[in-house]
Amino acid sequence: MVIRVLATLMLLSVNLMSVVAQGKLIALDGILDVRTHNFEQSPVSLNGQWRSYADQQVEHFETPSDFIFVNFPHRWSNGDSQGVATYKLSVLVNPAQKSLALDIPQLYSAYNLWVNGVLVAKNGVVGSSRRTTQPQWLPQVVSFPVTKDTLQFTLQIANFHHAIGGIKNPIRLGLPEELLGQQSNAHLVNMILLGVLTFLGVFFIIVYAFVKREKAALYFALLCLTWGLRSIFSEQYLAIHWMPWFDWELALKIEYITLYFTMALAIQFVAKLYVLDTHQLLKKVLLYPNYLFVFLTMATPAVVYTNLLNIYLMLAGAVLLYIVIIILRAMLFERYGAWFSVLGVLALAIAFSYNYLSYQGVFTFSPFTFYTLYLCFFFLLAVALAYQLSPTAKSKNVTDTLTFDDYVMNK
């Protein structure tokens, strides 16, 4: 019965995604027609066929004939991720539209973007070699006046510092007030997340130092502070908005290292929270490789350690799977407050699913919803920790000197 329900839900999701895809505006042969689109209802992703000039820095006023059409967003292959490229797109708009804006995500790793010959956005310095290129990541919203019925987009991208080249996420075209409002809301909820995580981190450090020296409290505090730091060095990259001069290489190292420490702290926290349900040898097998990735990130340039991310994601998946197993064991054997951990993991799973489905076009991404789910995750884990730290937990749980295998045999 459960399998039948899951199969039905998957089928409905596929049908919904296909319906959404059919209603999308897609560029064909380097031309996107949005003359009949109502920008007051939603922005448009500039997806579809762009003219691509590989290994060329074509200026906005040039129209060479040696191009191919590529599907945009266009991520360069791992075997050919270094170099330069230029992309061009013509967008037909309603001449009654007075102004529009672009929501530009991070690009790998420097770019210039012209609209009708006017440079409207750039990140870093686009060059022809590693020495002349300066990478930077700063998602931004830029507005521009509409003076013609055709918008000519010219995008130059250079990458000599990252294992991935090109662009992964779509560029969106919409009304300035809407896109700027969405950016402001995203920044606001990101700052709220940072504030809440900082508060929880400091609070549980105080608990550990002055109230109860339980390592679970210390690990949770460090987990909150680490994820809080990561929240401003990823996604919206608030740290770069605040400090545009910040070194790209250092910012990227922070983004990666905080990910590794998050996984390490998460498994240590859960293992201390539910010690009876944790296999200590397996915990160490999953824990120590995270520190190896931290060392590799600190010791090598970005073009090396970013190439290891896919390998690390397999380790991270194993860590998350084992954390779920520990929490399910804790729930099965009725550990005190375990249900809050289960609900926290559920909130995290919903957040990941929402982010993925939004990227696929099923939902319009809402940073408020996304970061609220993350807040629920950390809040529920904090409640679960509070239950375990309470005096009642000792009477509810089996004594800490008992192993998990002994506990199973006693049951």
GROMACS .gro file of C-alpha atoms in nm:
model
  411
    1MET     CA    1   0.000   0.000   0.000
    2VAL     CA    2   0.278   0.240   0.091
    3ILE     CA    3   0.465   0.159  -0.231
    4ARG     CA    4   0.149   0.222  -0.432
    5VAL     CA    5   0.098   0.562  -0.269
    6LEU     CA    6   0.463   0.660  -0.330
    7ALA     CA    7   0.437   0.553  -0.694
    8THR     CA    8   0.123   0.760  -0.737
    9LEU     CA    9   0.286   1.066  -0.581
   10MET     CA   10   0.592   1.027  -0.807
   11LEU     CA   11   0.369   1.002  -1.114
   12LEU     CA   12   0.177   1.314  -1.014
   13SER     CA   13   0.505   1.501  -0.960
   14VAL     CA   14   0.631   1.403  -1.306
   15ASN     CA   15   0.303   1.511  -1.467
   16LEU     CA   16   0.307   1.842  -1.280
   17MET     CA   17   0.667   1.911  -1.383
   18SER     CA   18   0.587   1.834  -1.748
   19VAL     CA   19   0.288   2.070  -1.740
   20VAL     CA   20   0.503   2.345  -1.591
   21ALA     CA   21   0.774   2.285  -1.852
   22GLN     CA   22   0.522   2.311  -2.135
   23GLY     CA   23   0.416   2.655  -2.016
   24LYS     CA   24   0.770   2.791  -2.004
   25LEU     CA   25   0.904   3.043  -2.249
   26ILE     CA   26   1.212   2.897  -2.417
   27ALA     CA   27   1.461   3.065  -2.649
   28LEU     CA   28   1.489   2.908  -2.995
   29ASP     CA   29   1.778   2.975  -3.235
   30GLY     CA   30   1.907   3.251  -3.009
   31ILE     CA   31   1.575   3.441  -2.989
   32LEU     CA   32   1.333   3.460  -2.695
   33ASP     CA   33   0.992   3.622  -2.748
   34VAL     CA   34   0.838   3.765  -2.429
   35ARG     CA   35   0.619   4.030  -2.592
   36THR     CA   36   0.299   3.870  -2.463
   37HIS     CA   37   0.433   3.776  -2.121
   38ASN     CA   38   0.288   3.953  -1.815
   39PHE     CA   39   0.588   4.046  -1.602
   40GLU     CA   40   0.359   4.156  -1.320
   41GLN     CA   41   0.271   3.791  -1.265
   42SER     CA   42   0.618   3.640  -1.281
   43PRO     CA   43   0.970   3.692  -1.416
   44VAL     CA   44   1.107   3.491  -1.709
   45SER     CA   45   1.410   3.265  -1.701
   46LEU     CA   46   1.636   3.327  -2.000
   47ASN     CA   47   1.661   2.958  -2.078
   48GLY     CA   48   1.690   2.787  -2.412
   49GLN     CA   49   1.921   2.815  -2.711
   50TRP     CA   50   2.185   3.089  -2.688
   51ARG     CA   51   2.452   3.152  -2.950
   52SER     CA   52   2.780   3.026  -2.808
   53TYR     CA   53   3.130   3.134  -2.908
   54ALA     CA   54   3.368   2.890  -2.740
   55ASP     CA   55   3.720   3.008  -2.653
   56GLN     CA   56   3.634   3.361  -2.769
   57GLN     CA   57   3.581   3.694  -2.595
   58VAL     CA   58   3.336   3.839  -2.845
   59GLU     CA   59   3.246   4.203  -2.787
   60HIS     CA   60   2.886   4.322  -2.773
   61PHE     CA   61   2.915   4.495  -3.111
   62GLU     CA   62   3.061   4.190  -3.290
   63THR     CA   63   2.857   3.918  -3.461
   64PRO     CA   64   3.096   3.646  -3.583
   65SER     CA   65   2.947   3.366  -3.789
   66ASP     CA   66   3.136   3.081  -3.622
   67PHE     CA   67   2.896   2.998  -3.339
   68ILE     CA   68   2.688   2.705  -3.222
   69PHE     CA   69   2.363   2.694  -3.026
   70VAL     CA   70   2.381   2.563  -2.668
   71ASN     CA   71   2.110   2.510  -2.411
   72PHE     CA   72   2.125   2.772  -2.139
   73PRO     CA   73   2.213   2.764  -1.853
   74HIS     CA   74   2.530   2.609  -1.990
   75ARG     CA   75   2.766   2.435  -1.749
   76TRP     CA   76   3.103   2.349  -1.900
   77SER     CA   77   3.205   1.987  -1.890
   78ASN     CA   78   3.455   1.868  -1.631
   79GLY     CA   79   3.706   1.786  -1.904
   80ASP     CA   80   3.687   2.137  -2.049
   81SER     CA   81   3.600   2.366  -1.758
   82GLN     CA   82   3.889   2.611  -1.802
   83GLY     CA   83   3.886   2.895  -2.053
   84VAL     CA   84   3.659   3.166  -2.188
   85ALA     CA   85   3.334   3.179  -2.382
   86THR     CA   86   3.079   3.432  -2.503
   87TYR     CA   87   2.703   3.386  -2.524
   88LYS     CA   88   2.449   3.598  -2.710
   89LEU     CA   89   2.070   3.613  -2.693
   90SER     CA   90   1.806   3.837  -2.852
   91VAL     CA   91   1.492   3.900  -2.644
   92LEU     CA   92   1.180   4.049  -2.807
   93VAL     CA   93   0.993   4.267  -2.557
   94ASN     CA   94   0.684   4.484  -2.554
   95PRO     CA   95   0.798   4.840  -2.633
   96ALA     CA   96   0.550   4.967  -2.376
   97GLN     CA   97   0.773   4.817  -2.105
   98LYS     CA   98   0.979   5.107  -1.969
   99SER     CA   99   1.229   4.922  -1.752
  100LEU     CA  100   1.332   4.568  -1.664
  101ALA     CA  101   1.581   4.399  -1.436
  102LEU     CA  102   1.802   4.090  -1.433
  103ASP     CA  103   1.846   3.852  -1.142
  104ILE     CA  104   2.196   3.713  -1.201
  105PRO     CA  105   2.317   3.415  -0.994
  106GLN     CA  106   2.678   3.319  -0.932
  107LEU     CA  107   2.874   3.235  -1.247
  108TYR     CA  108   3.195   3.036  -1.272
  109SER     CA  109   3.393   3.248  -1.210
  110ALA     CA  110   3.402   3.598  -1.371
  111TYR     CA  111   3.174   3.764  -1.625
  112ASN     CA  112   3.073   4.078  -1.816
  113LEU     CA  113   2.712   4.127  -1.927
  114TRP     CA  114   2.598   4.384  -2.182
  115VAL     CA  115   2.240   4.478  -2.277
  116ASN     CA  116   2.217   4.664  -2.609
  117GLY     CA  117   2.582   4.760  -2.586
  118VAL     CA  118   2.566   4.887  -2.225
  119LEU     CA  119   2.763   4.703  -1.956
  120VAL     CA  120   2.497   4.643  -1.689
  121ALA     CA  121   2.672   4.387  -1.468
  122LYS     CA  122   3.010   4.230  -1.402
  123ASN     CA  123   3.183   4.013  -1.145
  124GLY     CA  124   3.558   4.000  -1.111
  125VAL     CA  125   3.780   4.057  -1.412
  126VAL     CA  126   3.735   3.860  -1.735
  127GLY     CA  127   4.073   3.767  -1.882
  128SER     CA  128   4.227   3.520  -2.124
  129SER     CA  129   4.442   3.336  -1.869
  130ARG     CA  130   4.461   3.255  -1.500
  131ARG     CA  131   4.697   3.547  -1.446
  132THR     CA  132   4.469   3.806  -1.610
  133THR     CA  133   4.138   3.670  -1.469
  134GLN     CA  134   4.007   3.766  -1.126
  135PRO     CA  135   3.721   3.544  -1.003
  136GLN     CA  136   3.433   3.671  -0.791
  137TRP     CA  137   3.090   3.548  -0.682
  138LEU     CA  138   2.827   3.810  -0.613
  139PRO     CA  139   2.465   3.727  -0.706
  140GLN     CA  140   2.300   4.056  -0.796
  141VAL     CA  141   1.990   4.226  -0.935
  142VAL     CA  142   2.051   4.500  -1.193
  143SER     CA  143   1.789   4.717  -1.362
  144PHE     CA  144   1.807   4.895  -1.696
  145PRO     CA  145   1.578   5.106  -1.917
  146VAL     CA  146   1.404   4.951  -2.216
  147THR     CA  147   1.460   5.177  -2.518
  148LYS     CA  148   1.410   4.922  -2.798
  149ASP     CA  149   1.174   4.638  -2.876
  150THR     CA  150   1.471   4.396  -2.888
  151LEU     CA  151   1.721   4.338  -2.609
  152GLN     CA  152   2.059   4.212  -2.724
  153PHE     CA  153   2.237   4.023  -2.444
  154THR     CA  154   2.610   3.955  -2.462
  155LEU     CA  155   2.763   3.752  -2.180
  156GLN     CA  156   3.138   3.690  -2.147
  157ILE     CA  157   3.249   3.423  -1.900
  158ALA     CA  158   3.604   3.334  -1.795
  159ASN     CA  159   3.707   3.052  -1.562
  160PHE     CA  160   4.060   2.947  -1.472
  161HIS     CA  161   4.019   2.897  -1.097
  162HIS     CA  162   3.728   2.654  -1.041
  163ALA     CA  163   3.671   2.291  -1.141
  164ILE     CA  164   3.337   2.396  -1.297
  165GLY     CA  165   3.296   2.657  -1.569
  166GLY     CA  166   3.001   2.839  -1.723
  167ILE     CA  167   2.669   2.897  -1.550
  168LYS     CA  168   2.457   2.649  -1.355
  169ASN     CA  169   2.146   2.847  -1.258
  170PRO     CA  170   1.922   3.053  -1.490
  171ILE     CA  171   1.932   3.430  -1.532
  172ARG     CA  172   1.586   3.578  -1.473
  173LEU     CA  173   1.430   3.880  -1.644
  174GLY     CA  174   1.155   4.068  -1.465
  175LEU     CA  175   1.028   4.391  -1.314
  176PRO     CA  176   1.287   4.580  -1.107
  177GLU     CA  177   1.063   4.623  -0.802
  178GLU     CA  178   0.973   4.253  -0.795
  179LEU     CA  179   1.327   4.116  -0.837
  180LEU     CA  180   1.477   4.370  -0.597
  181GLY     CA  181   1.202   4.287  -0.347
  182GLN     CA  182   1.278   3.916  -0.374
  183GLN     CA  183   1.647   3.984  -0.322
  184SER     CA  184   1.575   4.201  -0.016
  185ASN     CA  185   1.350   3.932   0.133
  186ALA     CA  186   1.615   3.668   0.070
  187HIS     CA  187   1.878   3.879   0.244
  188LEU     CA  188   1.643   3.949   0.535
  189VAL     CA  189   1.559   3.586   0.610
  190ASN     CA  190   1.925   3.495   0.564
  191MET     CA  191   2.016   3.750   0.831
  192ILE     CA  192   1.740   3.616   1.058
  193LEU     CA  193   1.881   3.266   1.015
  194LEU     CA  194   2.229   3.397   1.098
  195GLY     CA  195   2.097   3.574   1.408
  196VAL     CA  196   1.904   3.272   1.537
  197LEU     CA  197   2.194   3.033   1.482
  198THR     CA  198   2.436   3.271   1.651
  199PHE     CA  199   2.200   3.300   1.950
  200LEU     CA  200   2.160   2.921   1.977
  201GLY     CA  201   2.535   2.873   1.944
  202VAL     CA  202   2.624   3.122   2.217
  203PHE     CA  203   2.341   2.997   2.442
  204PHE     CA  204   2.451   2.634   2.436
  205ILE     CA  205   2.817   2.728   2.480
  206ILE     CA  206   2.709   2.904   2.801
  207VAL     CA  207   2.509   2.595   2.899
  208TYR     CA  208   2.814   2.377   2.838
  209ALA     CA  209   3.053   2.608   3.024
  210PHE     CA  210   2.844   2.704   3.327
  211VAL     CA  211   2.547   2.468   3.360
  212LYS     CA  212   2.614   2.115   3.236
  213ARG     CA  213   2.932   2.000   3.071
  214GLU     CA  214   2.768   1.771   2.819
  215LYS     CA  215   2.957   1.745   2.491
  216ALA     CA  216   2.630   1.718   2.302
  217ALA     CA  217   2.562   2.080   2.398
  218LEU     CA  218   2.908   2.187   2.282
  219TYR     CA  219   2.877   2.003   1.949
  220PHE     CA  220   2.534   2.154   1.886
  221ALA     CA  221   2.663   2.504   1.966
  222LEU     CA  222   2.953   2.463   1.723
  223LEU     CA  223   2.715   2.316   1.463
  224CYS     CA  224   2.492   2.626   1.485
  225LEU     CA  225   2.784   2.867   1.463
  226THR     CA  226   2.943   2.678   1.172
  227TRP     CA  227   2.618   2.670   0.973
  228GLY     CA  228   2.559   3.036   1.056
  229LEU     CA  229   2.898   3.123   0.907
  230ARG     CA  230   2.824   2.906   0.604
  231SER     CA  231   2.488   3.077   0.552
  232ILE     CA  232   2.660   3.405   0.462
  233PHE     CA  233   2.928   3.242   0.245
  234SER     CA  234   2.686   3.044   0.025
  235GLU     CA  235   2.354   3.083  -0.159
  236GLN     CA  236   2.306   3.463  -0.133
  237TYR     CA  237   2.672   3.528  -0.037
  238LEU     CA  238   2.583   3.805   0.207
  239ALA     CA  239   2.943   3.828   0.325
  240ILE     CA  240   3.049   3.934  -0.026
  241HIS     CA  241   2.769   4.190  -0.042
  242TRP     CA  242   2.898   4.336   0.283
  243MET     CA  243   3.264   4.309   0.186
  244PRO     CA  244   3.302   4.320  -0.195
  245TRP     CA  245   3.678   4.331  -0.153
  246PHE     CA  246   3.684   3.990   0.020
  247ASP     CA  247   3.925   3.745  -0.144
  248TRP     CA  248   3.740   3.492  -0.362
  249GLU     CA  249   3.974   3.203  -0.282
  250LEU     CA  250   3.939   3.258   0.094
  251ALA     CA  251   3.560   3.292   0.067
  252LEU     CA  252   3.539   2.966  -0.126
  253LYS     CA  253   3.758   2.786   0.128
  254ILE     CA  254   3.523   2.904   0.404
  255GLU     CA  255   3.222   2.779   0.206
  256TYR     CA  256   3.374   2.433   0.162
  257ILE     CA  257   3.536   2.395   0.505
  258THR     CA  258   3.216   2.492   0.687
  259LEU     CA  259   3.036   2.219   0.491
  260TYR     CA  260   3.288   1.958   0.607
  261PHE     CA  261   3.279   2.076   0.968
  262THR     CA  262   2.898   2.077   0.958
  263MET     CA  263   2.892   1.708   0.867
  264ALA     CA  264   3.157   1.625   1.128
  265LEU     CA  265   2.980   1.817   1.404
  266ALA     CA  266   2.641   1.678   1.307
  267ILE     CA  267   2.746   1.314   1.348
  268GLN     CA  268   2.932   1.392   1.671
  269PHE     CA  269   2.629   1.575   1.808
  270VAL     CA  270   2.381   1.299   1.724
  271ALA     CA  271   2.621   1.030   1.850
  272LYS     CA  272   2.648   1.207   2.187
  273LEU     CA  273   2.277   1.279   2.199
  274TYR     CA  274   2.185   0.912   2.143
  275VAL     CA  275   2.495   0.728   2.254
  276LEU     CA  276   2.314   0.396   2.300
  277ASP     CA  277   2.205   0.395   1.937
  278THR     CA  278   2.546   0.474   1.785
  279HIS     CA  279   2.808   0.230   1.665
  280GLN     CA  280   3.128   0.402   1.771
  281LEU     CA  281   3.356   0.242   1.510
  282LEU     CA  282   3.119   0.330   1.225
  283LYS     CA  283   3.092   0.684   1.361
  284LYS     CA  284   3.471   0.722   1.345
  285VAL     CA  285   3.484   0.578   0.991
  286LEU     CA  286   3.239   0.846   0.877
  287LEU     CA  287   3.386   1.124   1.092
  288TYR     CA  288   3.760   1.132   1.020
  289PRO     CA  289   3.747   1.164   0.637
  290ASN     CA  290   3.580   1.502   0.687
  291TYR     CA  291   3.901   1.631   0.845
  292LEU     CA  292   4.097   1.498   0.548
  293PHE     CA  293   3.883   1.711   0.316
  294VAL     CA  294   3.939   2.011   0.544
  295PHE     CA  295   4.315   1.961   0.511
  296LEU     CA  296   4.298   1.921   0.132
  297THR     CA  297   4.090   2.238   0.102
  298MET     CA  298   4.336   2.437   0.309
  299ALA     CA  299   4.643   2.298   0.129
  300THR     CA  300   4.536   2.317  -0.236
  301PRO     CA  301   4.399   2.584  -0.473
  302ALA     CA  302   4.030   2.597  -0.565
  303VAL     CA  303   4.079   2.433  -0.904
  304VAL     CA  304   4.195   2.120  -0.717
  305TYR     CA  305   3.970   2.088  -0.413
  306THR     CA  306   3.650   2.191  -0.594
  307ASN     CA  307   3.709   1.893  -0.820
  308LEU     CA  308   3.672   1.667  -0.514
  309LEU     CA  309   3.322   1.781  -0.425
  310ASN     CA  310   3.142   1.494  -0.600
  311ILE     CA  311   3.354   1.247  -0.406
  312TYR     CA  312   3.276   1.426  -0.082
  313LEU     CA  313   2.902   1.433  -0.153
  314MET     CA  314   2.903   1.051  -0.143
  315LEU     CA  315   3.061   1.068   0.203
  316ALA     CA  316   2.812   1.337   0.311
  317GLY     CA  317   2.526   1.118   0.190
  318ALA     CA  318   2.657   0.829   0.398
  319VAL     CA  319   2.689   1.057   0.704
  320LEU     CA  320   2.334   1.186   0.666
  321LEU     CA  321   2.200   0.834   0.614
  322TYR     CA  322   2.368   0.710   0.931
  323ILE     CA  323   2.240   1.010   1.127
  324VAL     CA  324   1.887   0.922   1.013
  325ILE     CA  325   1.943   0.559   1.121
  326ILE     CA  326   2.061   0.672   1.466
  327ILE     CA  327   1.759   0.899   1.511
  328LEU     CA  328   1.518   0.629   1.393
  329ARG     CA  329   1.675   0.388   1.641
  330ALA     CA  330   1.633   0.646   1.915
  331MET     CA  331   1.267   0.685   1.823
  332LEU     CA  332   1.215   0.309   1.802
  333PHE     CA  333   1.357   0.256   2.151
  334GLU     CA  334   1.168   0.556   2.289
  335ARG     CA  335   1.459   0.779   2.383
  336TYR     CA  336   1.348   1.089   2.566
  337GLY     CA  337   1.271   1.370   2.317
  338ALA     CA  338   1.365   1.163   2.010
  339TRP     CA  339   1.049   1.266   1.827
  340PHE     CA  340   1.179   1.622   1.806
  341SER     CA  341   1.491   1.495   1.628
  342VAL     CA  342   1.271   1.303   1.385
  343LEU     CA  343   1.067   1.615   1.310
  344GLY     CA  344   1.388   1.815   1.268
  345VAL     CA  345   1.524   1.571   1.012
  346LEU     CA  346   1.185   1.579   0.837
  347ALA     CA  347   1.205   1.959   0.816
  348LEU     CA  348   1.556   1.932   0.670
  349ALA     CA  349   1.437   1.675   0.412
  350ILE     CA  350   1.150   1.903   0.313
  351ALA     CA  351   1.393   2.195   0.276
  352PHE     CA  352   1.618   1.995   0.042
  353SER     CA  353   1.317   1.869  -0.158
  354TYR     CA  354   1.172   2.217  -0.184
  355ASN     CA  355   1.501   2.357  -0.307
  356TYR     CA  356   1.531   2.084  -0.571
  357LEU     CA  357   1.169   2.111  -0.694
  358SER     CA  358   1.198   2.490  -0.710
  359TYR     CA  359   1.506   2.455  -0.927
  360GLN     CA  360   1.306   2.219  -1.152
  361GLY     CA  361   1.032   2.482  -1.187
  362VAL     CA  362   0.761   2.307  -0.986
  363PHE     CA  363   0.756   2.591  -0.731
  364THR     CA  364   0.857   2.955  -0.738
  365PHE     CA  365   1.146   2.962  -0.493
  366SER     CA  366   1.071   3.149  -0.172
  367PRO     CA  367   1.376   3.220   0.049
  368PHE     CA  368   1.139   3.278   0.340
  369THR     CA  369   1.002   2.923   0.312
  370PHE     CA  370   1.345   2.772   0.255
  371TYR     CA  371   1.517   2.939   0.549
  372THR     CA  372   1.212   2.888   0.774
  373LEU     CA  373   1.249   2.513   0.722
  374TYR     CA  374   1.615   2.540   0.823
  375LEU     CA  375   1.513   2.735   1.132
  376CYS     CA  376   1.263   2.460   1.220
  377PHE     CA  377   1.538   2.202   1.181
  378PHE     CA  378   1.775   2.373   1.423
  379PHE     CA  379   1.497   2.467   1.666
  380LEU     CA  380   1.369   2.108   1.686
  381LEU     CA  381   1.721   1.976   1.739
  382ALA     CA  382   1.764   2.232   2.016
  383VAL     CA  383   1.446   2.105   2.182
  384ALA     CA  384   1.565   1.745   2.149
  385LEU     CA  385   1.894   1.845   2.311
  386ALA     CA  386   1.711   2.026   2.592
  387TYR     CA  387   1.512   1.709   2.661
  388GLN     CA  388   1.830   1.501   2.680
  389LEU     CA  389   1.996   1.753   2.912
  390SER     CA  390   1.700   1.761   3.149
  391PRO     CA  391   1.711   1.560   3.477
  392THR     CA  392   1.410   1.359   3.358
  393ALA     CA  393   1.613   1.209   3.073
  394LYS     CA  394   1.818   0.995   3.311
  395SER     CA  395   1.507   0.825   3.445
  396LYS     CA  396   1.351   0.786   3.102
  397ASN     CA  397   1.654   0.645   2.921
  398VAL     CA  398   1.858   0.334   2.989
  399THR     CA  399   2.181   0.401   3.176
  400ASP     CA  400   2.462   0.545   2.966
  401THR     CA  401   2.697   0.257   3.056
  402LEU     CA  402   2.484   0.016   2.853
  403THR     CA  403   2.580  -0.050   2.492
  404PHE     CA  404   2.328  -0.050   2.211
  405ASP     CA  405   2.364  -0.428   2.166
  406ASP     CA  406   2.304  -0.485   2.538
  407TYR     CA  407   1.997  -0.266   2.521
  408VAL     CA  408   1.856  -0.465   2.226
  409MET     CA  409   1.916  -0.792   2.411
  410ASN     CA  410   1.741  -0.659   2.723
  411LYS     CA  411   1.441  -0.561   2.514
   0.00000   0.00000   0.00000
